[in-house]
Short mmCIF file of C-alpha atoms in Angstrom, two decimals:
data_model
loop_
_atom_site.label_atom_id
_atom_site.label_comp_id
_atom_site.label_asym_id
_atom_site.label_seq_id
_atom_site.Cartn_x
_atom_site.Cartn_y
_atom_site.Cartn_z
CA UNK A 18 95.17 96.00 87.40
CA UNK A 19 94.12 99.19 89.07
CA UNK A 20 93.48 96.92 92.05
CA UNK A 21 96.94 96.17 93.00
CA UNK A 22 97.97 99.96 93.90
CA UNK A 23 99.90 100.76 96.85
CA UNK A 24 101.07 104.22 98.53
CA UNK A 25 103.73 104.96 100.81
CA UNK A 26 104.00 108.14 102.35
CA UNK A 27 107.72 108.53 103.16
CA UNK A 28 109.27 110.47 106.37
CA UNK A 29 112.92 108.82 106.17
CA UNK A 30 114.54 109.02 104.60
CA UNK A 31 114.17 112.26 102.77
CA UNK A 32 116.16 115.91 102.57
CA UNK A 33 115.70 118.77 104.31
CA UNK A 34 115.97 122.03 102.97
CA UNK A 35 119.29 122.23 103.00
CA UNK A 36 119.59 118.82 101.43
CA UNK A 37 120.60 116.55 104.46
CA UNK A 38 118.81 113.58 104.92
CA UNK A 39 116.54 113.69 107.61
CA UNK A 40 113.35 112.15 109.24
CA UNK A 41 110.28 114.27 109.02
CA UNK A 42 107.26 114.28 111.69
CA UNK A 43 103.96 112.45 110.48
CA UNK A 44 100.98 115.19 110.72
CA UNK A 45 97.81 114.33 111.45
CA UNK A 46 96.39 116.27 108.09
CA UNK A 47 98.22 113.82 106.30
CA UNK A 48 97.09 110.28 107.94
CA UNK A 49 93.58 111.56 107.61
CA UNK A 50 93.13 112.82 104.00
CA UNK A 51 95.82 110.06 102.30
CA UNK A 52 93.96 107.74 103.99
CA UNK A 53 90.59 109.15 102.59
CA UNK A 54 92.22 109.85 98.85
CA UNK A 55 93.50 106.50 99.22
CA UNK A 56 89.81 104.98 99.90
CA UNK A 57 88.28 106.81 97.15
CA UNK A 58 90.30 105.53 94.63
CA UNK A 59 90.47 102.03 95.71
CA UNK A 60 94.56 101.94 96.75
CA UNK A 61 95.14 98.88 98.37
CA UNK A 62 97.12 100.08 101.10
CA UNK A 63 98.41 103.05 102.45
CA UNK A 64 101.87 102.64 104.20
CA UNK A 65 103.13 105.60 106.47
CA UNK A 66 106.91 104.91 106.23
CA UNK A 67 108.67 106.34 109.85
CA UNK A 68 111.40 104.59 111.61
CA UNK A 69 110.94 107.00 114.23
CA UNK A 70 109.31 105.17 117.58
CA UNK A 71 107.65 107.85 118.94
CA UNK A 72 106.02 108.69 115.57
CA UNK A 73 105.22 104.87 115.35
CA UNK A 74 103.25 104.87 118.47
CA UNK A 75 101.57 108.17 117.97
CA UNK A 76 100.80 107.39 114.27
CA UNK A 77 99.42 104.03 115.56
CA UNK A 78 97.03 105.34 118.14
CA UNK A 79 95.70 107.77 115.52
CA UNK A 80 94.59 104.77 113.36
CA UNK A 81 93.52 102.40 116.05
CA UNK A 82 91.57 105.42 117.26
CA UNK A 83 89.62 105.20 113.74
CA UNK A 84 90.03 101.95 113.32
CA UNK A 85 88.84 99.89 116.50
CA UNK A 86 88.24 102.65 118.63
CA UNK A 87 85.52 105.35 119.53
CA UNK A 88 86.21 107.38 116.77
CA UNK A 89 85.45 104.24 114.38
CA UNK A 90 82.04 103.55 115.80
CA UNK A 91 81.09 106.95 115.60
CA UNK A 92 82.16 107.65 111.98
CA UNK A 93 82.15 104.69 109.61
CA UNK A 94 83.65 106.76 106.84
CA UNK A 95 86.32 107.09 108.63
CA UNK A 96 86.58 103.72 109.78
CA UNK A 97 86.18 102.83 106.22
CA UNK A 98 88.85 105.26 105.13
CA UNK A 99 91.60 103.91 107.91
CA UNK A 100 90.94 100.12 106.90
CA UNK A 101 93.83 99.95 104.73
CA UNK A 102 96.37 102.20 106.51
CA UNK A 103 99.14 101.08 108.39
CA UNK A 104 102.63 102.43 109.69
CA UNK A 105 105.97 100.61 108.83
CA UNK A 106 109.75 101.47 109.57
CA UNK A 107 110.70 101.33 106.22
CA UNK A 108 110.42 101.57 102.61
CA UNK A 109 111.98 97.73 102.44
CA UNK A 110 109.78 96.44 105.51
CA UNK A 111 106.97 98.19 103.00
CA UNK A 112 108.04 96.31 99.86
CA UNK A 113 108.29 93.38 101.92
CA UNK A 114 104.69 93.33 103.51
CA UNK A 115 103.59 93.90 99.80
CA UNK A 116 105.58 91.03 98.42
CA UNK A 117 104.35 88.76 101.33
CA UNK A 118 100.37 89.83 100.37
CA UNK A 119 100.80 89.82 96.64
CA UNK A 120 103.25 87.15 95.55
CA UNK A 121 105.68 89.19 94.06
CA UNK A 122 107.76 92.57 94.77
CA UNK A 123 105.72 96.13 93.51
CA UNK A 124 106.92 97.96 91.12
CA UNK A 125 108.29 101.11 92.44
CA UNK A 126 106.91 104.59 91.18
CA UNK A 127 108.31 108.00 92.80
CA UNK A 128 107.11 111.44 92.69
CA UNK A 129 108.93 114.65 92.57
CA UNK A 130 108.63 118.23 92.16
CA UNK A 131 111.73 117.87 89.81
CA UNK A 132 111.89 116.84 86.42
CA UNK A 133 114.40 113.55 85.80
CA UNK A 134 115.35 112.04 82.87
CA UNK A 135 113.37 108.89 82.81
CA UNK A 136 110.33 110.88 84.04
CA UNK A 137 107.22 109.33 82.50
CA UNK A 138 104.11 110.63 82.18
CA UNK A 139 100.62 110.35 84.06
CA UNK A 140 99.01 109.16 80.55
CA UNK A 141 101.83 106.58 80.01
CA UNK A 142 101.78 105.09 84.01
CA UNK A 143 98.16 104.90 83.87
CA UNK A 144 98.09 102.98 80.52
CA UNK A 145 100.59 100.70 82.42
CA UNK A 146 98.49 100.39 85.21
CA UNK A 147 95.14 99.40 83.43
CA UNK A 148 97.05 97.20 81.30
CA UNK A 149 99.04 94.89 83.12
CA UNK A 150 99.02 92.57 86.40
CA UNK A 151 101.94 94.07 87.94
CA UNK A 152 101.92 95.35 91.45
CA UNK A 153 102.56 99.20 91.96
CA UNK A 154 104.08 100.87 95.26
CA UNK A 155 103.50 104.85 94.77
CA UNK A 156 106.08 106.58 96.85
CA UNK A 157 105.49 110.12 98.10
CA UNK A 158 108.54 112.14 99.79
CA UNK A 159 107.88 114.59 102.83
CA UNK A 160 109.95 117.39 103.39
CA UNK A 161 111.95 118.25 100.18
CA UNK A 162 111.69 115.07 98.47
CA UNK A 163 112.78 111.68 98.47
CA UNK A 164 116.80 111.25 98.65
CA UNK A 165 118.99 110.85 95.72
CA UNK A 166 119.59 106.89 96.22
CA UNK A 167 115.52 105.96 96.31
CA UNK A 168 115.12 108.15 93.35
CA UNK A 169 117.75 106.14 91.29
CA UNK A 170 116.60 102.66 92.93
CA UNK A 171 112.71 103.07 91.56
CA UNK A 172 111.03 102.07 87.85
CA UNK A 173 109.21 104.99 87.11
CA UNK A 174 109.39 108.40 87.92
CA UNK A 175 106.21 110.31 87.84
CA UNK A 176 106.27 114.09 85.80
CA UNK A 177 105.58 116.83 88.36
CA UNK A 178 102.49 118.58 88.72
CA UNK A 179 102.67 121.89 87.16
CA UNK A 180 100.30 125.00 87.70
CA UNK A 181 100.47 128.30 85.45
CA UNK A 182 102.67 129.77 87.45
CA UNK A 183 106.63 129.05 88.49
CA UNK A 184 105.61 128.25 92.29
CA UNK A 185 105.44 124.64 92.92
CA UNK A 186 105.11 123.55 96.45
CA UNK A 187 102.12 121.68 96.75
CA UNK A 188 101.50 119.71 100.26
CA UNK A 189 101.89 116.21 99.88
CA UNK A 190 98.31 115.31 100.53
CA UNK A 191 97.03 117.81 97.63
CA UNK A 192 99.69 115.69 95.45
CA UNK A 193 98.73 112.46 96.57
CA UNK A 194 94.95 113.52 95.41
CA UNK A 195 95.87 114.98 92.29
CA UNK A 196 98.10 112.00 91.41
CA UNK A 197 95.74 109.40 92.43
CA UNK A 198 93.06 110.90 90.05
CA UNK A 199 95.51 111.39 87.02
CA UNK A 200 96.62 107.60 87.25
CA UNK A 201 93.15 106.12 88.75
CA UNK A 202 90.24 108.37 88.03
CA UNK A 203 87.70 107.38 85.51
CA UNK A 204 88.33 106.83 82.16
#
């Protein structure tokens, strides 16, 4: 069922360009734009995942400004977009929070610009989402993608987004919008 979809933007553990495991910085654009995309497609919760205390504090202040602060009073559309945006310290904590809210663990779906042996098409994943009552968590990596251990532990990996050229380096906020539309858009 489409109403039990969650999204996680993972800032750790991800790879940098040298395939080292790192924590990336949260960006203001990703906070805002992905919150708006999630609200548009009725995603139940958008979790910005970072263990870095300074990033948690800064991101929480930005979210708070739009949820309870002057920003929310000034712009009700932005307040609505941020109503289901959260900061969590890890993927495991995000899964725990979803399980507590829903009464069962989410099925984890990851995304990548690479093709894997167990990749699934958007059409097939969309059908699964629409035809069962499972809870789903879509994980998007920042930097140069989610580490292999996360990719290996997930239930499904979505096919990469492909354009008409060999270039394949979309911003994560663009990828989120495209993938949400492919999975949850009008039928």
